């Protein structure tokens, strides 16, 4: 079948030619129509087949990060780069119906970073990360029995401590995007390392090479389980519902990973959120725990301590104050206690505002966070960060 785009272009050319040669009754206006169509079709993008539908989407997220760090050395500055809270990406999604109940498809997503602010420090503006693979997986799905994913995909507890019915850019328990590689005033330890032994929010999952099952929704509940390389497994249960003027969302997950150990490293995570729909007021809480197993096989573990913990409380309002789009105003407090390898803690408080511009599929944001770092009950510095930027979706 000829491309509609090509036919329209050829029709336009035909109209112009007809006008130019109206007085020349001997002119064959359509003699080269097939040739014109063929030339235009040669420049038209095609997908591989007509059975699998393809959707291309993504977003670009760029920001300016202002910081003031009491560390080694003390420094105040501003860097420009990709905001790793939700880094720029391109997503390819394919799907095809097998019958009324079954379907199949794939997901490929590539994260793009020209200068990742998640690796910034007093001595570095960030890193030129280039392009990385976020997802590369396929699935088969049944409305009756659920969905099975195979490939590089989120495990069953990824995002389990981040469930929230609303929240602007920068909110959530993962502190590593702002603390990055900033060094405390002990001269060696980063603020990120003070917060946890894994360098990010504890109790949450990640992306792995896995097989994952996700059940159909039953009375608001969804059950998921995943297993992957080197004896990784985890499972979760999530709920989403509405009673009167209130919306609810919650999740609980647990998993084990024996990578590099004789005893399993255990993860426990949970979060819950409630929103009053008419006003847009919401409240979210989260808890996470990482328990490291065998002390002999794990070089990062010291003494008898074996557990990192995280607490978060987050509140705000999300509603349309302006006709251009919804506004989210939020504040949060976060406690991160590390016991694996060292006794340290990282406390954080912050607040922010996000404004959606619906006509441009854009989100404008600005947020502030303050971090206090302690090692063995001794203050080793603090960090203040202001991040402002924009996301445009496509």
PDB file of C-alpha atoms in Angstrom, residues 92-331:
ATOM      1  CA  UNK A  92      10.373   1.754  22.307  1.00  0.00           C
ATOM      2  CA  UNK A  93       7.276  -0.296  23.137  1.00  0.00           C
ATOM      3  CA  UNK A  94       5.778  -2.965  20.932  1.00  0.00           C
ATOM      4  CA  UNK A  95       2.574  -4.951  21.353  1.00  0.00           C
ATOM      5  CA  UNK A  96       0.443  -7.411  19.406  1.00  0.00           C
ATOM      6  CA  UNK A  97      -2.859  -9.137  20.202  1.00  0.00           C
ATOM      7  CA  UNK A  98      -2.773 -12.921  19.897  1.00  0.00           C
ATOM      8  CA  UNK A  99      -6.476 -13.320  20.624  1.00  0.00           C
ATOM      9  CA  UNK A 100      -9.091 -11.738  22.885  1.00  0.00           C
ATOM     10  CA  UNK A 101      -7.228 -12.826  26.037  1.00  0.00           C
ATOM     11  CA  UNK A 102      -3.552 -13.117  25.132  1.00  0.00           C
ATOM     12  CA  UNK A 103      -1.055 -10.549  23.875  1.00  0.00           C
ATOM     13  CA  UNK A 104       2.717 -10.219  23.540  1.00  0.00           C
ATOM     14  CA  UNK A 105       5.198  -7.408  23.237  1.00  0.00           C
ATOM     15  CA  UNK A 106       8.521  -5.912  24.148  1.00  0.00           C
ATOM     16  CA  UNK A 107      10.118  -2.931  25.904  1.00  0.00           C
ATOM     17  CA  UNK A 108      13.438  -1.310  25.022  1.00  0.00           C
ATOM     18  CA  UNK A 109      14.519   1.817  26.876  1.00  0.00           C
ATOM     19  CA  UNK A 110      17.766   3.757  26.606  1.00  0.00           C
ATOM     20  CA  UNK A 111      18.872   6.290  29.212  1.00  0.00           C
ATOM     21  CA  UNK A 112      20.762   9.270  27.813  1.00  0.00           C
ATOM     22  CA  UNK A 113      23.020  11.513  29.870  1.00  0.00           C
ATOM     23  CA  UNK A 114      25.234  14.283  28.536  1.00  0.00           C
ATOM     24  CA  UNK A 115      26.508  15.138  32.024  1.00  0.00           C
ATOM     25  CA  UNK A 116      25.055  13.141  34.904  1.00  0.00           C
ATOM     26  CA  UNK A 117      24.671  15.253  38.043  1.00  0.00           C
ATOM     27  CA  UNK A 118      24.473  12.045  40.112  1.00  0.00           C
ATOM     28  CA  UNK A 119      28.288  11.802  39.939  1.00  0.00           C
ATOM     29  CA  UNK A 120      29.029  15.458  40.770  1.00  0.00           C
ATOM     30  CA  UNK A 121      31.368  16.462  43.607  1.00  0.00           C
ATOM     31  CA  UNK A 122      33.484  19.367  44.806  1.00  0.00           C
ATOM     32  CA  UNK A 123      36.071  18.270  42.255  1.00  0.00           C
ATOM     33  CA  UNK A 124      33.894  17.193  39.327  1.00  0.00           C
ATOM     34  CA  UNK A 125      30.968  18.714  37.444  1.00  0.00           C
ATOM     35  CA  UNK A 126      29.588  15.237  36.734  1.00  0.00           C
ATOM     36  CA  UNK A 127      30.288  12.582  34.141  1.00  0.00           C
ATOM     37  CA  UNK A 128      29.601  12.166  30.447  1.00  0.00           C
ATOM     38  CA  UNK A 129      27.715   8.897  30.653  1.00  0.00           C
ATOM     39  CA  UNK A 130      26.501   8.659  27.067  1.00  0.00           C
ATOM     40  CA  UNK A 131      23.793   6.061  26.363  1.00  0.00           C
ATOM     41  CA  UNK A 132      22.957   3.122  28.616  1.00  0.00           C
ATOM     42  CA  UNK A 133      20.361   0.325  28.464  1.00  0.00           C
ATOM     43  CA  UNK A 134      17.597   0.703  31.048  1.00  0.00           C
ATOM     44  CA  UNK A 135      15.285  -2.058  29.788  1.00  0.00           C
ATOM     45  CA  UNK A 136      15.484  -4.772  27.150  1.00  0.00           C
ATOM     46  CA  UNK A 137      12.734  -7.289  27.724  1.00  0.00           C
ATOM     47  CA  UNK A 138       9.749  -9.034  26.180  1.00  0.00           C
ATOM     48  CA  UNK A 139       6.496 -10.252  27.662  1.00  0.00           C
ATOM     49  CA  UNK A 140       3.480 -12.451  27.138  1.00  0.00           C
ATOM     50  CA  UNK A 141       0.293 -11.377  28.862  1.00  0.00           C
ATOM     51  CA  UNK A 142      -3.124 -12.778  29.642  1.00  0.00           C
ATOM     52  CA  UNK A 143      -6.039 -10.769  31.007  1.00  0.00           C
ATOM     53  CA  UNK A 144      -7.013 -13.896  32.931  1.00  0.00           C
ATOM     54  CA  UNK A 145      -3.672 -15.238  34.186  1.00  0.00           C
ATOM     55  CA  UNK A 146      -1.294 -12.257  34.299  1.00  0.00           C
ATOM     56  CA  UNK A 147       1.957 -11.220  32.637  1.00  0.00           C
ATOM     57  CA  UNK A 148       5.401 -12.803  32.412  1.00  0.00           C
ATOM     58  CA  UNK A 149       8.427 -10.605  31.608  1.00  0.00           C
ATOM     59  CA  UNK A 150      11.778 -11.983  30.429  1.00  0.00           C
ATOM     60  CA  UNK A 151      14.972  -9.932  30.101  1.00  0.00           C
ATOM     61  CA  UNK A 152      16.450  -6.792  31.641  1.00  0.00           C
ATOM     62  CA  UNK A 153      13.535  -5.426  33.651  1.00  0.00           C
ATOM     63  CA  UNK A 154      12.526  -4.175  37.118  1.00  0.00           C
ATOM     64  CA  UNK A 155      12.435  -6.859  39.791  1.00  0.00           C
ATOM     65  CA  UNK A 156       9.332  -7.363  41.940  1.00  0.00           C
ATOM     66  CA  UNK A 157      10.394  -4.880  44.655  1.00  0.00           C
ATOM     67  CA  UNK A 158      11.772  -2.087  42.494  1.00  0.00           C
ATOM     68  CA  UNK A 159       9.905   1.060  43.567  1.00  0.00           C
ATOM     69  CA  UNK A 160       8.383  -0.600  46.649  1.00  0.00           C
ATOM     70  CA  UNK A 161       9.575   2.240  48.926  1.00  0.00           C
ATOM     71  CA  UNK A 162       8.545   4.933  46.421  1.00  0.00           C
ATOM     72  CA  UNK A 163       4.774   4.446  46.196  1.00  0.00           C
ATOM     73  CA  UNK A 164       3.085   7.847  46.278  1.00  0.00           C
ATOM     74  CA  UNK A 165      -0.164   9.178  44.849  1.00  0.00           C
ATOM     75  CA  UNK A 166       1.623  12.431  44.039  1.00  0.00           C
ATOM     76  CA  UNK A 167       5.066  13.942  44.292  1.00  0.00           C
ATOM     77  CA  UNK A 168       7.105  16.420  42.326  1.00  0.00           C
ATOM     78  CA  UNK A 169      10.550  15.988  40.831  1.00  0.00           C
ATOM     79  CA  UNK A 170      13.121  15.396  43.566  1.00  0.00           C
ATOM     80  CA  UNK A 171      10.759  13.814  46.093  1.00  0.00           C
ATOM     81  CA  UNK A 172      11.267  10.248  47.262  1.00  0.00           C
ATOM     82  CA  UNK A 173      13.692   8.318  49.474  1.00  0.00           C
ATOM     83  CA  UNK A 174      16.652   7.932  47.088  1.00  0.00           C
ATOM     84  CA  UNK A 175      19.236  10.502  48.224  1.00  0.00           C
ATOM     85  CA  UNK A 176      22.068   9.389  45.927  1.00  0.00           C
ATOM     86  CA  UNK A 177      21.071  11.686  43.052  1.00  0.00           C
ATOM     87  CA  UNK A 178      21.856  14.803  45.117  1.00  0.00           C
ATOM     88  CA  UNK A 179      24.559  13.589  47.528  1.00  0.00           C
ATOM     89  CA  UNK A 180      26.375  12.065  44.548  1.00  0.00           C
ATOM     90  CA  UNK A 181      30.143  11.980  45.087  1.00  0.00           C
ATOM     91  CA  UNK A 182      30.384  14.962  47.465  1.00  0.00           C
ATOM     92  CA  UNK A 183      33.066  14.268  50.083  1.00  0.00           C
ATOM     93  CA  UNK A 184      32.521  14.837  53.796  1.00  0.00           C
ATOM     94  CA  UNK A 185      35.102  16.655  55.918  1.00  0.00           C
ATOM     95  CA  UNK A 186      36.769  13.389  56.931  1.00  0.00           C
ATOM     96  CA  UNK A 187      38.394  13.651  53.497  1.00  0.00           C
ATOM     97  CA  UNK A 188      37.492  10.180  52.196  1.00  0.00           C
ATOM     98  CA  UNK A 189      33.845   9.261  52.827  1.00  0.00           C
ATOM     99  CA  UNK A 190      31.110  10.553  50.529  1.00  0.00           C
ATOM    100  CA  UNK A 191      27.724  11.706  51.808  1.00  0.00           C
ATOM    101  CA  UNK A 192      26.211   8.849  49.779  1.00  0.00           C
ATOM    102  CA  UNK A 193      28.348   6.246  51.602  1.00  0.00           C
ATOM    103  CA  UNK A 194      27.303   7.697  54.951  1.00  0.00           C
ATOM    104  CA  UNK A 195      23.660   7.046  54.044  1.00  0.00           C
ATOM    105  CA  UNK A 196      23.908   3.352  53.185  1.00  0.00           C
ATOM    106  CA  UNK A 197      26.298   0.554  52.330  1.00  0.00           C
ATOM    107  CA  UNK A 198      24.743   0.137  48.863  1.00  0.00           C
ATOM    108  CA  UNK A 199      25.077   3.819  47.922  1.00  0.00           C
ATOM    109  CA  UNK A 200      21.346   4.507  47.550  1.00  0.00           C
ATOM    110  CA  UNK A 201      18.017   4.221  49.326  1.00  0.00           C
ATOM    111  CA  UNK A 202      17.721   0.890  51.160  1.00  0.00           C
ATOM    112  CA  UNK A 203      14.872  -1.618  51.022  1.00  0.00           C
ATOM    113  CA  UNK A 204      14.185  -1.044  47.338  1.00  0.00           C
ATOM    114  CA  UNK A 205      14.801  -3.239  44.331  1.00  0.00           C
ATOM    115  CA  UNK A 206      16.559  -2.642  41.023  1.00  0.00           C
ATOM    116  CA  UNK A 207      16.742  -3.669  37.379  1.00  0.00           C
ATOM    117  CA  UNK A 208      18.141  -7.153  36.725  1.00  0.00           C
ATOM    118  CA  UNK A 209      18.220  -9.928  34.149  1.00  0.00           C
ATOM    119  CA  UNK A 210      15.134 -11.696  35.429  1.00  0.00           C
ATOM    120  CA  UNK A 211      11.950 -13.618  34.865  1.00  0.00           C
ATOM    121  CA  UNK A 212       9.076 -11.735  36.493  1.00  0.00           C
ATOM    122  CA  UNK A 213       5.404 -12.595  36.957  1.00  0.00           C
ATOM    123  CA  UNK A 214       2.737  -9.903  37.568  1.00  0.00           C
ATOM    124  CA  UNK A 215      -0.782 -11.030  38.431  1.00  0.00           C
ATOM    125  CA  UNK A 216      -4.014  -9.478  37.155  1.00  0.00           C
ATOM    126  CA  UNK A 217      -5.593  -6.907  39.470  1.00  0.00           C
ATOM    127  CA  UNK A 218      -8.028  -8.491  41.924  1.00  0.00           C
ATOM    128  CA  UNK A 219     -10.044  -6.195  44.223  1.00  0.00           C
ATOM    129  CA  UNK A 220      -7.271  -3.611  43.913  1.00  0.00           C
ATOM    130  CA  UNK A 221      -4.433  -6.049  44.725  1.00  0.00           C
ATOM    131  CA  UNK A 222      -1.552  -7.079  42.465  1.00  0.00           C
ATOM    132  CA  UNK A 223       0.975  -9.816  43.333  1.00  0.00           C
ATOM    133  CA  UNK A 224       4.407  -9.996  41.716  1.00  0.00           C
ATOM    134  CA  UNK A 225       7.425 -12.292  41.952  1.00  0.00           C
ATOM    135  CA  UNK A 226      10.814 -12.312  40.211  1.00  0.00           C
ATOM    136  CA  UNK A 227      13.914 -14.513  40.015  1.00  0.00           C
ATOM    137  CA  UNK A 228      17.219 -13.820  38.329  1.00  0.00           C
ATOM    138  CA  UNK A 229      20.897 -14.532  37.976  1.00  0.00           C
ATOM    139  CA  UNK A 230      22.928 -15.898  40.888  1.00  0.00           C
ATOM    140  CA  UNK A 231      19.955 -16.843  43.115  1.00  0.00           C
ATOM    141  CA  UNK A 232      18.213 -13.477  43.238  1.00  0.00           C
ATOM    142  CA  UNK A 233      14.505 -13.633  44.077  1.00  0.00           C
ATOM    143  CA  UNK A 234      11.896 -11.275  45.497  1.00  0.00           C
ATOM    144  CA  UNK A 235       8.139 -10.813  45.746  1.00  0.00           C
ATOM    145  CA  UNK A 236       5.670  -8.040  46.472  1.00  0.00           C
ATOM    146  CA  UNK A 237       2.020  -7.235  46.978  1.00  0.00           C
ATOM    147  CA  UNK A 238       0.547  -3.874  46.003  1.00  0.00           C
ATOM    148  CA  UNK A 239      -2.846  -2.299  46.553  1.00  0.00           C
ATOM    149  CA  UNK A 240      -4.600   0.656  45.026  1.00  0.00           C
ATOM    150  CA  UNK A 241      -8.161   1.711  45.763  1.00  0.00           C
ATOM    151  CA  UNK A 242     -10.600   4.490  46.526  1.00  0.00           C
ATOM    152  CA  UNK A 243     -13.136   4.993  49.309  1.00  0.00           C
ATOM    153  CA  UNK A 244     -15.344   8.044  49.059  1.00  0.00           C
ATOM    154  CA  UNK A 245     -13.191  11.144  48.700  1.00  0.00           C
ATOM    155  CA  UNK A 246      -9.942   9.295  49.508  1.00  0.00           C
ATOM    156  CA  UNK A 247      -7.489   7.380  47.335  1.00  0.00           C
ATOM    157  CA  UNK A 248      -5.105   4.783  48.774  1.00  0.00           C
ATOM    158  CA  UNK A 249      -1.963   3.073  47.502  1.00  0.00           C
ATOM    159  CA  UNK A 250       0.432   0.774  49.347  1.00  0.00           C
ATOM    160  CA  UNK A 251       2.989  -1.948  48.795  1.00  0.00           C
ATOM    161  CA  UNK A 252       5.089  -4.486  50.713  1.00  0.00           C
ATOM    162  CA  UNK A 253       8.056  -6.408  49.333  1.00  0.00           C
ATOM    163  CA  UNK A 254      10.757  -8.834  50.453  1.00  0.00           C
ATOM    164  CA  UNK A 255      13.686 -10.421  48.652  1.00  0.00           C
ATOM    165  CA  UNK A 256      17.005 -12.235  48.948  1.00  0.00           C
ATOM    166  CA  UNK A 257      20.198 -12.099  46.909  1.00  0.00           C
ATOM    167  CA  UNK A 258      23.118 -14.471  47.490  1.00  0.00           C
ATOM    168  CA  UNK A 259      25.483 -12.780  45.033  1.00  0.00           C
ATOM    169  CA  UNK A 260      29.011 -13.145  46.476  1.00  0.00           C
ATOM    170  CA  UNK A 261      27.853 -14.516  49.836  1.00  0.00           C
ATOM    171  CA  UNK A 262      27.124 -17.819  51.553  1.00  0.00           C
ATOM    172  CA  UNK A 263      24.196 -16.282  53.428  1.00  0.00           C
ATOM    173  CA  UNK A 264      21.526 -14.201  51.667  1.00  0.00           C
ATOM    174  CA  UNK A 265      21.464 -10.435  51.641  1.00  0.00           C
ATOM    175  CA  UNK A 266      17.878  -9.562  52.533  1.00  0.00           C
ATOM    176  CA  UNK A 267      15.718  -6.606  51.504  1.00  0.00           C
ATOM    177  CA  UNK A 268      12.471  -5.472  53.084  1.00  0.00           C
ATOM    178  CA  UNK A 269      10.596  -2.445  51.804  1.00  0.00           C
ATOM    179  CA  UNK A 270       7.178  -0.865  52.189  1.00  0.00           C
ATOM    180  CA  UNK A 271       5.381   2.391  51.516  1.00  0.00           C
ATOM    181  CA  UNK A 272       1.846   3.756  51.647  1.00  0.00           C
ATOM    182  CA  UNK A 273       0.094   6.888  50.446  1.00  0.00           C
ATOM    183  CA  UNK A 274      -3.301   8.526  50.973  1.00  0.00           C
ATOM    184  CA  UNK A 275      -4.836  11.464  49.109  1.00  0.00           C
ATOM    185  CA  UNK A 276      -7.954  13.553  49.684  1.00  0.00           C
ATOM    186  CA  UNK A 277      -9.154  13.897  46.076  1.00  0.00           C
ATOM    187  CA  UNK A 278     -11.178  17.141  46.312  1.00  0.00           C
ATOM    188  CA  UNK A 279      -8.367  19.123  47.965  1.00  0.00           C
ATOM    189  CA  UNK A 280      -5.342  17.317  46.496  1.00  0.00           C
ATOM    190  CA  UNK A 281      -3.739  16.961  49.939  1.00  0.00           C
ATOM    191  CA  UNK A 282      -1.685  13.790  50.339  1.00  0.00           C
ATOM    192  CA  UNK A 283       0.569  12.000  52.834  1.00  0.00           C
ATOM    193  CA  UNK A 284       3.157   9.290  52.121  1.00  0.00           C
ATOM    194  CA  UNK A 285       5.331   7.156  54.392  1.00  0.00           C
ATOM    195  CA  UNK A 286       8.059   4.614  53.618  1.00  0.00           C
ATOM    196  CA  UNK A 287      10.386   2.180  55.405  1.00  0.00           C
ATOM    197  CA  UNK A 288      13.292   0.160  54.036  1.00  0.00           C
ATOM    198  CA  UNK A 289      15.803  -2.343  55.418  1.00  0.00           C
ATOM    199  CA  UNK A 290      18.880  -4.021  53.957  1.00  0.00           C
ATOM    200  CA  UNK A 291      20.362  -6.874  55.956  1.00  0.00           C
ATOM    201  CA  UNK A 292      23.784  -8.095  54.843  1.00  0.00           C
ATOM    202  CA  UNK A 293      24.483 -11.794  55.343  1.00  0.00           C
ATOM    203  CA  UNK A 294      27.794 -13.589  55.841  1.00  0.00           C
ATOM    204  CA  UNK A 295      30.405 -11.289  57.446  1.00  0.00           C
ATOM    205  CA  UNK A 296      33.287 -13.441  56.244  1.00  0.00           C
ATOM    206  CA  UNK A 297      32.295 -13.360  52.576  1.00  0.00           C
ATOM    207  CA  UNK A 298      31.179  -9.722  52.494  1.00  0.00           C
ATOM    208  CA  UNK A 299      34.196  -7.365  52.796  1.00  0.00           C
ATOM    209  CA  UNK A 300      31.950  -4.321  53.247  1.00  0.00           C
ATOM    210  CA  UNK A 301      30.579  -5.601  56.531  1.00  0.00           C
ATOM    211  CA  UNK A 302      32.379  -4.965  59.810  1.00  0.00           C
ATOM    212  CA  UNK A 303      31.849  -6.116  63.408  1.00  0.00           C
ATOM    213  CA  UNK A 304      28.475  -7.563  64.366  1.00  0.00           C
ATOM    214  CA  UNK A 305      26.382  -4.886  62.670  1.00  0.00           C
ATOM    215  CA  UNK A 306      24.496  -6.100  59.629  1.00  0.00           C
ATOM    216  CA  UNK A 307      21.535  -3.819  58.880  1.00  0.00           C
ATOM    217  CA  UNK A 308      20.885  -0.487  57.141  1.00  0.00           C
ATOM    218  CA  UNK A 309      17.499   1.195  57.633  1.00  0.00           C
ATOM    219  CA  UNK A 310      15.556   4.074  56.082  1.00  0.00           C
ATOM    220  CA  UNK A 311      12.486   6.078  57.131  1.00  0.00           C
ATOM    221  CA  UNK A 312      10.639   8.676  55.076  1.00  0.00           C
ATOM    222  CA  UNK A 313       7.617  10.914  55.560  1.00  0.00           C
ATOM    223  CA  UNK A 314       6.407  13.018  52.662  1.00  0.00           C
ATOM    224  CA  UNK A 315       3.417  15.387  52.427  1.00  0.00           C
ATOM    225  CA  UNK A 316       2.064  17.882  49.958  1.00  0.00           C
ATOM    226  CA  UNK A 317      -0.739  19.133  47.765  1.00  0.00           C
ATOM    227  CA  UNK A 318      -1.338  18.348  44.098  1.00  0.00           C
ATOM    228  CA  UNK A 319      -4.048  20.283  42.285  1.00  0.00           C
ATOM    229  CA  UNK A 320      -4.675  22.693  39.436  1.00  0.00           C
ATOM    230  CA  UNK A 321      -4.140  26.190  40.825  1.00  0.00           C
ATOM    231  CA  UNK A 322      -3.506  27.562  37.328  1.00  0.00           C
ATOM    232  CA  UNK A 323      -5.187  26.738  34.019  1.00  0.00           C
ATOM    233  CA  UNK A 324      -1.880  25.687  32.401  1.00  0.00           C
ATOM    234  CA  UNK A 325      -1.670  22.488  34.449  1.00  0.00           C
ATOM    235  CA  UNK A 326      -1.446  20.920  37.903  1.00  0.00           C
ATOM    236  CA  UNK A 327       0.918  22.168  40.611  1.00  0.00           C
ATOM    237  CA  UNK A 328       2.615  19.974  43.201  1.00  0.00           C
ATOM    238  CA  UNK A 329       3.998  21.465  46.423  1.00  0.00           C
ATOM    239  CA  UNK A 330       5.762  19.039  48.758  1.00  0.00           C
ATOM    240  CA  UNK A 331       7.972  18.678  51.826  1.00  0.00           C
TER     241      UNK A 331
END
